[in-house]
């Protein structure tokens, strides 16, 4: 019996900090065992350079990522949708697992604050991996 990989979508407003860091952690910690998407309700032009720096400090390169506009198809194709301060802009579909992570927005924050957000996200991603990869 083939079991498909769980698909996770991380959503924040600009898709330039929190959601990109979360996707980076999940890719780093879960590898190819999870399909990973990341999007924003109002995507920025580029990823927050302080978020890039904070992730680089732990050996994760997110420089190749580009902020993406949230698409309803991304939500439809995901098993788990993690929102981070995007309010009501994320479409809701039955049968999906939704979590809202209350995290400081790294935009305009000094690197010390962004490091704290990065480390908080890592712990949340580790918990998420446990939830979505254990046998049902």
mmCIF file of C-alpha atoms in Angstrom:
data_model
loop_
_atom_site.group_PDB
_atom_site.id
_atom_site.type_symbol
_atom_site.label_atom_id
_atom_site.label_comp_id
_atom_site.label_asym_id
_atom_site.label_seq_id
_atom_site.Cartn_x
_atom_site.Cartn_y
_atom_site.Cartn_z
ATOM 1 C CA UNK A 1 0.000 0.000 0.000
ATOM 2 C CA UNK A 2 1.453 3.365 -1.058
ATOM 3 C CA UNK A 3 1.114 6.215 1.390
ATOM 4 C CA UNK A 4 1.460 9.675 -0.053
ATOM 5 C CA UNK A 5 3.725 12.209 1.581
ATOM 6 C CA UNK A 6 2.031 14.752 3.798
ATOM 7 C CA UNK A 7 1.914 18.238 2.241
ATOM 8 C CA UNK A 8 2.452 21.305 4.419
ATOM 9 C CA UNK A 9 1.748 24.921 3.469
ATOM 10 C CA UNK A 10 3.257 27.776 5.498
ATOM 11 C CA UNK A 11 1.472 31.118 5.071
ATOM 12 C CA UNK A 12 2.356 34.582 6.346
ATOM 13 C CA UNK A 13 1.656 38.051 4.980
ATOM 14 C CA UNK A 14 4.837 38.803 3.019
ATOM 15 C CA UNK A 15 6.231 35.255 2.605
ATOM 16 C CA UNK A 16 9.607 36.810 3.322
ATOM 17 C CA UNK A 17 10.449 35.757 6.888
ATOM 18 C CA UNK A 18 8.472 33.406 9.131
ATOM 19 C CA UNK A 19 7.011 31.160 6.436
ATOM 20 C CA UNK A 20 10.319 30.982 4.573
ATOM 21 C CA UNK A 21 12.197 30.073 7.771
ATOM 22 C CA UNK A 22 9.581 27.427 8.622
ATOM 23 C CA UNK A 23 9.812 25.917 5.135
ATOM 24 C CA UNK A 24 13.609 25.939 5.437
ATOM 25 C CA UNK A 25 13.493 24.128 8.781
ATOM 26 C CA UNK A 26 11.005 21.554 7.531
ATOM 27 C CA UNK A 27 13.100 20.882 4.416
ATOM 28 C CA UNK A 28 16.236 20.591 6.585
ATOM 29 C CA UNK A 29 14.696 18.334 9.253
ATOM 30 C CA UNK A 30 12.279 16.193 7.203
ATOM 31 C CA UNK A 31 14.029 16.107 3.837
ATOM 32 C CA UNK A 32 11.957 14.594 1.054
ATOM 33 C CA UNK A 33 9.475 12.926 3.415
ATOM 34 C CA UNK A 34 7.158 15.973 3.267
ATOM 35 C CA UNK A 35 5.938 18.159 0.378
ATOM 36 C CA UNK A 36 6.565 21.765 1.392
ATOM 37 C CA UNK A 37 4.868 24.925 0.150
ATOM 38 C CA UNK A 38 5.228 28.509 1.302
ATOM 39 C CA UNK A 39 3.166 31.559 0.308
ATOM 40 C CA UNK A 40 1.977 34.982 1.399
ATOM 41 C CA UNK A 41 -1.216 36.992 1.191
ATOM 42 C CA UNK A 42 0.804 40.080 0.121
ATOM 43 C CA UNK A 43 4.216 38.746 -0.955
ATOM 44 C CA UNK A 44 7.263 40.981 -0.654
ATOM 45 C CA UNK A 45 9.746 41.569 -3.472
ATOM 46 C CA UNK A 46 12.439 39.520 -1.741
ATOM 47 C CA UNK A 47 13.146 37.446 1.346
ATOM 48 C CA UNK A 48 14.064 39.409 4.470
ATOM 49 C CA UNK A 49 17.896 39.558 4.465
ATOM 50 C CA UNK A 50 17.998 39.276 8.273
ATOM 51 C CA UNK A 51 15.966 36.035 8.071
ATOM 52 C CA UNK A 52 18.424 34.774 5.435
ATOM 53 C CA UNK A 53 21.335 35.638 7.738
ATOM 54 C CA UNK A 54 19.739 33.981 10.787
ATOM 55 C CA UNK A 55 19.069 30.779 8.841
ATOM 56 C CA UNK A 56 22.558 30.785 7.337
ATOM 57 C CA UNK A 57 23.940 30.790 10.909
ATOM 58 C CA UNK A 58 22.381 27.332 11.426
ATOM 59 C CA UNK A 59 23.473 26.001 8.049
ATOM 60 C CA UNK A 60 20.222 26.488 6.131
ATOM 61 C CA UNK A 61 20.277 28.434 2.870
ATOM 62 C CA UNK A 62 16.969 30.085 1.924
ATOM 63 C CA UNK A 63 18.465 32.586 -0.533
ATOM 64 C CA UNK A 64 17.066 30.712 -3.559
ATOM 65 C CA UNK A 65 13.470 31.097 -2.361
ATOM 66 C CA UNK A 66 11.159 33.751 -3.782
ATOM 67 C CA UNK A 67 8.069 35.114 -2.023
ATOM 68 C CA UNK A 68 4.967 33.600 -3.658
ATOM 69 C CA UNK A 69 1.347 34.753 -3.731
ATOM 70 C CA UNK A 70 -1.035 32.489 -1.823
ATOM 71 C CA UNK A 71 -3.111 30.472 -4.269
ATOM 72 C CA UNK A 72 -6.236 28.541 -3.317
ATOM 73 C CA UNK A 73 -4.781 25.517 -5.142
ATOM 74 C CA UNK A 74 -1.850 25.525 -2.682
ATOM 75 C CA UNK A 75 -4.337 25.253 0.185
ATOM 76 C CA UNK A 76 -6.396 22.606 -1.599
ATOM 77 C CA UNK A 77 -3.276 20.484 -2.254
ATOM 78 C CA UNK A 78 -2.021 20.668 1.341
ATOM 79 C CA UNK A 79 -2.831 18.402 4.266
ATOM 80 C CA UNK A 80 -1.624 20.885 6.877
ATOM 81 C CA UNK A 81 -1.859 24.683 6.638
ATOM 82 C CA UNK A 82 0.224 26.706 9.094
ATOM 83 C CA UNK A 83 -0.692 30.387 9.245
ATOM 84 C CA UNK A 84 1.497 33.052 10.827
ATOM 85 C CA UNK A 85 -0.286 36.344 11.174
ATOM 86 C CA UNK A 86 -2.151 36.345 7.853
ATOM 87 C CA UNK A 87 -5.561 36.749 9.462
ATOM 88 C CA UNK A 88 -8.587 35.709 7.431
ATOM 89 C CA UNK A 89 -6.895 35.789 4.018
ATOM 90 C CA UNK A 90 -6.239 32.039 3.996
ATOM 91 C CA UNK A 91 -9.047 30.044 2.369
ATOM 92 C CA UNK A 92 -10.496 27.270 4.514
ATOM 93 C CA UNK A 93 -11.144 23.821 3.053
ATOM 94 C CA UNK A 94 -12.732 20.929 4.951
ATOM 95 C CA UNK A 95 -10.458 18.055 5.862
ATOM 96 C CA UNK A 96 -7.323 20.146 6.285
ATOM 97 C CA UNK A 97 -5.436 20.534 9.531
ATOM 98 C CA UNK A 98 -5.005 24.225 10.376
ATOM 99 C CA UNK A 99 -2.653 25.710 12.944
ATOM 100 C CA UNK A 100 -1.956 29.362 13.638
ATOM 101 C CA UNK A 101 1.523 30.042 14.975
ATOM 102 C CA UNK A 102 1.682 33.306 16.899
ATOM 103 C CA UNK A 103 5.190 34.509 16.010
ATOM 104 C CA UNK A 104 6.858 37.909 15.967
ATOM 105 C CA UNK A 105 7.128 39.286 12.439
ATOM 106 C CA UNK A 106 10.861 39.529 11.659
ATOM 107 C CA UNK A 107 10.337 42.508 9.324
ATOM 108 C CA UNK A 108 12.399 45.426 10.618
ATOM 109 C CA UNK A 109 13.656 43.465 13.637
ATOM 110 C CA UNK A 110 17.310 43.193 14.693
ATOM 111 C CA UNK A 111 19.063 39.872 14.128
ATOM 112 C CA UNK A 112 18.810 38.949 17.846
ATOM 113 C CA UNK A 113 15.004 39.019 17.642
ATOM 114 C CA UNK A 114 15.010 37.123 14.332
ATOM 115 C CA UNK A 115 17.228 34.436 15.903
ATOM 116 C CA UNK A 116 14.620 33.964 18.652
ATOM 117 C CA UNK A 117 11.879 33.635 16.018
ATOM 118 C CA UNK A 118 14.061 31.166 14.064
ATOM 119 C CA UNK A 119 14.614 29.012 17.147
ATOM 120 C CA UNK A 120 10.915 29.136 18.108
ATOM 121 C CA UNK A 121 10.013 28.029 14.582
ATOM 122 C CA UNK A 122 12.468 25.114 14.776
ATOM 123 C CA UNK A 123 10.735 23.748 17.893
ATOM 124 C CA UNK A 124 7.315 24.104 16.291
ATOM 125 C CA UNK A 125 8.508 22.371 13.104
ATOM 126 C CA UNK A 126 9.988 19.491 15.137
ATOM 127 C CA UNK A 127 6.590 19.032 16.831
ATOM 128 C CA UNK A 128 4.829 19.245 13.467
ATOM 129 C CA UNK A 129 7.069 16.530 12.003
ATOM 130 C CA UNK A 130 6.166 14.242 14.920
ATOM 131 C CA UNK A 131 2.450 14.857 14.322
ATOM 132 C CA UNK A 132 2.409 14.358 10.572
ATOM 133 C CA UNK A 133 4.822 11.441 10.225
ATOM 134 C CA UNK A 134 3.598 9.108 12.943
ATOM 135 C CA UNK A 135 1.464 6.194 11.785
ATOM 136 C CA UNK A 136 -2.271 6.767 12.095
#
